[in-house]
CSV table of C-alpha atoms in Angstrom, one decimal:
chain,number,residue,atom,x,y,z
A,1,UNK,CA,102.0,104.2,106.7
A,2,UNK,CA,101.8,104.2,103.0
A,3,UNK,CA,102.0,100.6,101.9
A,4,UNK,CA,100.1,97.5,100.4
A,5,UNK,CA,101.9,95.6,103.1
A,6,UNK,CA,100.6,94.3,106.1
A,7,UNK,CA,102.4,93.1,109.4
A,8,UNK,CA,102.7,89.5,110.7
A,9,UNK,CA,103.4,88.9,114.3
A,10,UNK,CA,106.4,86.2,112.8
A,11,UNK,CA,107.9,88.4,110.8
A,12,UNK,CA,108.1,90.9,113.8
A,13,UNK,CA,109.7,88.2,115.6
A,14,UNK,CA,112.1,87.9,112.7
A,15,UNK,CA,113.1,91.3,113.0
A,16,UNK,CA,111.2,91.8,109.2
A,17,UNK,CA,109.0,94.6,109.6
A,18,UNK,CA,109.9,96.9,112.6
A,19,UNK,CA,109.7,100.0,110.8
A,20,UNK,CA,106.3,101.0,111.7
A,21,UNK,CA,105.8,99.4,114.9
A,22,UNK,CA,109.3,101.3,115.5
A,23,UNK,CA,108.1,104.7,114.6
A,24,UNK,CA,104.7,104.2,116.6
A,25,UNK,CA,106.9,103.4,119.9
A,26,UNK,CA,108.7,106.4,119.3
A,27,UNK,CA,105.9,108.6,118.4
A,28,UNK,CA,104.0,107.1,121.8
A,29,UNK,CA,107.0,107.4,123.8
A,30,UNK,CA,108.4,110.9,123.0
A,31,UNK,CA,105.1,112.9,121.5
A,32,UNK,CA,106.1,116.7,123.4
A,33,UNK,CA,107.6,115.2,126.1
A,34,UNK,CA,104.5,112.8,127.2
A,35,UNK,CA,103.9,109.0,127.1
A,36,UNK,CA,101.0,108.4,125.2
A,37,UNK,CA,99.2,104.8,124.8
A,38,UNK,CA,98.8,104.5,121.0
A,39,UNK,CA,95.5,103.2,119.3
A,40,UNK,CA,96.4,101.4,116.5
A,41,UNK,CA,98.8,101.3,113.3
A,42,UNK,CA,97.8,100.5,110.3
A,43,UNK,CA,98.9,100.2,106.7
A,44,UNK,CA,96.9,101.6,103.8
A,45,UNK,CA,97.1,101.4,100.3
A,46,UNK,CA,97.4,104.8,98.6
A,47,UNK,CA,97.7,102.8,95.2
A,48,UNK,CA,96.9,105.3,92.0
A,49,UNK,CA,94.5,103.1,90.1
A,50,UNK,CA,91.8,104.3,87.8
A,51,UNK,CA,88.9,102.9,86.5
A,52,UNK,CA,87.5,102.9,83.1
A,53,UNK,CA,83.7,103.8,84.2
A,54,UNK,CA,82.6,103.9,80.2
A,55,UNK,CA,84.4,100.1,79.8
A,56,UNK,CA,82.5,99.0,83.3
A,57,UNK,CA,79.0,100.6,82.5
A,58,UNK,CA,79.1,99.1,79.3
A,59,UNK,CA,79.5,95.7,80.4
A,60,UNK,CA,77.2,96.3,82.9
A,61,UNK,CA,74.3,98.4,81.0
A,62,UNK,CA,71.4,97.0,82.5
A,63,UNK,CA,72.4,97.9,86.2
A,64,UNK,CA,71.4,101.3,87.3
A,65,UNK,CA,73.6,104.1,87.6
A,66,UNK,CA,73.8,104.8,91.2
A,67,UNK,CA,73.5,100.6,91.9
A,68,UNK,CA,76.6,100.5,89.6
A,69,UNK,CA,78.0,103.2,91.4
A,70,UNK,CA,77.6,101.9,94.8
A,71,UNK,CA,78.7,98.5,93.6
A,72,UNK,CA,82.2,100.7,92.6
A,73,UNK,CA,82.6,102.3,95.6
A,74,UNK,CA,82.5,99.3,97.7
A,75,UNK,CA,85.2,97.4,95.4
A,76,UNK,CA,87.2,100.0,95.2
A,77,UNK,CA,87.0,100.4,100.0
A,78,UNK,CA,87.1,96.6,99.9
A,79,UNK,CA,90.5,97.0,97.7
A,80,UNK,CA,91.8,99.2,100.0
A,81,UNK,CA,91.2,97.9,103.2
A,82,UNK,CA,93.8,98.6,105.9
A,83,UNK,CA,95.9,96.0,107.9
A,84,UNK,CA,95.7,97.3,111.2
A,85,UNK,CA,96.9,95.9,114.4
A,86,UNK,CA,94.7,97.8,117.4
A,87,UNK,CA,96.0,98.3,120.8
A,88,UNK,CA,94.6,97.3,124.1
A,89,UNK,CA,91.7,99.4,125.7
A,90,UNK,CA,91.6,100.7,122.2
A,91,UNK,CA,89.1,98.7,120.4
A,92,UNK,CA,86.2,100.8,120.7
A,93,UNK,CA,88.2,103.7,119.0
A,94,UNK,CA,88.8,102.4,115.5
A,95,UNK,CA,86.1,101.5,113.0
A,96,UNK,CA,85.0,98.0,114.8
A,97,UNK,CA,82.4,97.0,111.4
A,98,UNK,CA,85.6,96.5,109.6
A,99,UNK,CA,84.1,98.8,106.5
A,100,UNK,CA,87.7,100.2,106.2
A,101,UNK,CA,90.3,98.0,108.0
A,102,UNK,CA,91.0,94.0,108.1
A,103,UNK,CA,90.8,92.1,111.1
A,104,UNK,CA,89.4,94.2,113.4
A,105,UNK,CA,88.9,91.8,116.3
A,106,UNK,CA,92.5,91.2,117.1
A,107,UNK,CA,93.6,93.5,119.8
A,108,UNK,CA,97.5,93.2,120.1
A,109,UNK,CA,99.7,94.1,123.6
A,110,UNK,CA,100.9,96.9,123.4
A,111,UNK,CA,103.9,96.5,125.9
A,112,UNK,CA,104.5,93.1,125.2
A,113,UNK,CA,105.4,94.3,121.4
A,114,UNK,CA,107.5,97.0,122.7
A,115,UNK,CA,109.6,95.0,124.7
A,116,UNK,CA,109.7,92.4,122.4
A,117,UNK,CA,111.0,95.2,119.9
A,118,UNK,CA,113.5,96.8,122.2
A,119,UNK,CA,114.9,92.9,123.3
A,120,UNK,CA,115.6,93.0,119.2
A,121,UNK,CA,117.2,96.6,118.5
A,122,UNK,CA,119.3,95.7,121.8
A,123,UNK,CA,120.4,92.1,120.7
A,124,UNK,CA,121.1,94.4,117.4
A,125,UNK,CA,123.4,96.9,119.0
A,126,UNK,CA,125.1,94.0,120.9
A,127,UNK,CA,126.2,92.1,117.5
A,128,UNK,CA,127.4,95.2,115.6
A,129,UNK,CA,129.3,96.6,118.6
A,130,UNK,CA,130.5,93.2,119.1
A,131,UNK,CA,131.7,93.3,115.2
A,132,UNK,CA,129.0,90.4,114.4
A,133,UNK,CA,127.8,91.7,110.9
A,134,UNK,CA,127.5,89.1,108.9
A,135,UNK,CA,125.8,89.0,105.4
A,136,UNK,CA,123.3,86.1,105.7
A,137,UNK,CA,119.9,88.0,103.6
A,138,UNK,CA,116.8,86.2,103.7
A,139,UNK,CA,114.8,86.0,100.3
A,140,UNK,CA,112.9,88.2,98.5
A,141,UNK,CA,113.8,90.7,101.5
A,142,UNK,CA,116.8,92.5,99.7
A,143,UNK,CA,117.3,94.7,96.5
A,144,UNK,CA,117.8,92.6,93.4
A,145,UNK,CA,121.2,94.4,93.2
A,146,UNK,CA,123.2,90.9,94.5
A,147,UNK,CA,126.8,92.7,92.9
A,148,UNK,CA,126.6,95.6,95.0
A,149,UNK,CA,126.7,93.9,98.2
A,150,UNK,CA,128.7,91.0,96.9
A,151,UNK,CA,126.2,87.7,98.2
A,152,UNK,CA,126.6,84.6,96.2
A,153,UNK,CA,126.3,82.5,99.0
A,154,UNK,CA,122.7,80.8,100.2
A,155,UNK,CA,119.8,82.8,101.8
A,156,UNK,CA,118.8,82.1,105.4
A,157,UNK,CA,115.6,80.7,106.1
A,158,UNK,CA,113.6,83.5,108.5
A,159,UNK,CA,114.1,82.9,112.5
A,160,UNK,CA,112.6,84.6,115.9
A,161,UNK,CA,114.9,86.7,117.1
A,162,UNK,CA,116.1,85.6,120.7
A,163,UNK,CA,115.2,88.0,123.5
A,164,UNK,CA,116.4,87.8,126.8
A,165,UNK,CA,113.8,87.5,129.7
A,166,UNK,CA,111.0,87.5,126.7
A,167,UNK,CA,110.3,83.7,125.0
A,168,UNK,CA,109.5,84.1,121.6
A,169,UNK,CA,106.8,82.0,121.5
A,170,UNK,CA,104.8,84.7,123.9
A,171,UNK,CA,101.6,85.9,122.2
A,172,UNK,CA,101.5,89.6,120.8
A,173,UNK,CA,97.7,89.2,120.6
A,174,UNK,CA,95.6,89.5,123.7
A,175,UNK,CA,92.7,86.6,124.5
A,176,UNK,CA,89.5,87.4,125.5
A,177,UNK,CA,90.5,87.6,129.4
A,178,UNK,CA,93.2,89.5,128.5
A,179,UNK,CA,91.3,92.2,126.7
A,180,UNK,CA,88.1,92.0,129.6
A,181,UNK,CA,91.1,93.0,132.5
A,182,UNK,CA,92.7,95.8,130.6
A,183,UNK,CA,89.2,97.0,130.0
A,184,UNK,CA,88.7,96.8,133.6
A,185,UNK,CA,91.9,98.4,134.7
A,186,UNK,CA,91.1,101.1,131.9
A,187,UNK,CA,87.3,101.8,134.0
A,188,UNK,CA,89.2,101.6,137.2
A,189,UNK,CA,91.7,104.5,136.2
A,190,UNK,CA,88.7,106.8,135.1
C-alpha cells in the first residue's frame, strides 16, 4: 500500500489501521477461489520529491561524481524504506538485509492477526446492529472537519478492542521457538 505510514501491533488492537491487514486477509482468503498463506504487507512511500543535484554537488564539489552519486542513492532507499510486517515460514522470501524494508526480523502470526481482526469486525457488526454507534473520535484520527459531524465533546484516549476467546494482550509477533516450529511444520509438509 501507498503510504508513509507504518502499522503498530496497538493500534491494530485499537481497531486503528485495519485497512491493509484487511485487504491482505481478503486477498489470501479469496484469490480465484484458493487459500493462499500471504508473505508479507508492507507500506512504501511513493512520495514525489526531487532533488536539486546542482545545489548538492555544489556543496559537495570535492566528492566524486559517482561517490556523490552513490551517497544519493542510498539516502534517497534509506528514505524510503518500507514498514513491513512478514508472515510466518515467510522470512526467507523478502529481502532479509533490510536494504529496502524496516524491521526485517520480526516475523508476525499470521492466524493470530486474522482472528484477532475478524473478533474486531464481528464485535463491530454486533454494536451497529445492536444500534451502539456512538461518536467518541480519538485524536488526530478524524478529518479536521469537527462541524460536519457535529463533535464538541472530548476525544477518547485509544483502547484494545475486546475479542471474545482471544486476550488482547496475545502477541502478534512470533519468538524464536515460534518461528523454529512453523519452520519445521513448513519442511514437514514438503
Amino acid at each position: 500500500k501507498s503510504s508513509v505510514l507504518s502499522i503498530s501491533e496497538d493500534e491494530v488492537k485499537q481497531g486503528l489501521r485495519l485497512q491493509m491487514l484487511t485487504y491482505m486477509m481478503i486477498v489470501a482468503n479469496n484469490l480465484q477461489g484458493k487459500k493462499y498463506n500471504p508473505t508479507a504487507v508492507q507500506y512504501i512511500s511513493m512520495k514525489d520529491e526531487t532533488i536539486d543535484l546542482n545545489r548538492v554537488y555544489n556543496k559537495c564539489g570535492d566528492m566524486p561524481k559517482h561517490a556523490l552519486l552513490n551517497s544519493l542513492e542510498e539516502d534517497f532507499i534509506k528514505s524510503r524504506k518500507c514498514a513491513v510486517w512478514i508472515f510466518n515460514e515467510h522470512r526467507n522470501d523478502v529481502d532479509i538485509d533490510a536494504r529496502h524494508i524496516k524491521s526485517p526480523k520480526n516475523i508476525y502470526d499470521f492466524d493470530k492477526i486474522q482472528a484477532y481482526i475478524e473478533g474486531i469486525y464481528a464485535n463491530f457488526h454486533k454494536q451497529v446492529l445492536n444500534g451502539n454507534i456512538e461518536l467518541s473520535p480519538i485524536e488526530n484520527t478524524t478529518l479536521p472537519y469537527m462541524a460536519m459531524y457535529h463533535f464538541d465533546g472530548e476525544y477518547r484516549i485509544p483502547t484494545t478492542v475486546e475479542v471474545e476467546g482471544i486476550p488482547t494482550d496475545i502477541p502478534f509477533k512470533l519468538d524464536k521457538e515460534e518461528i523454529a516450529a512453523k519452520g519445521a511444520k513448513e519442511d514437514e509438509n514438503l
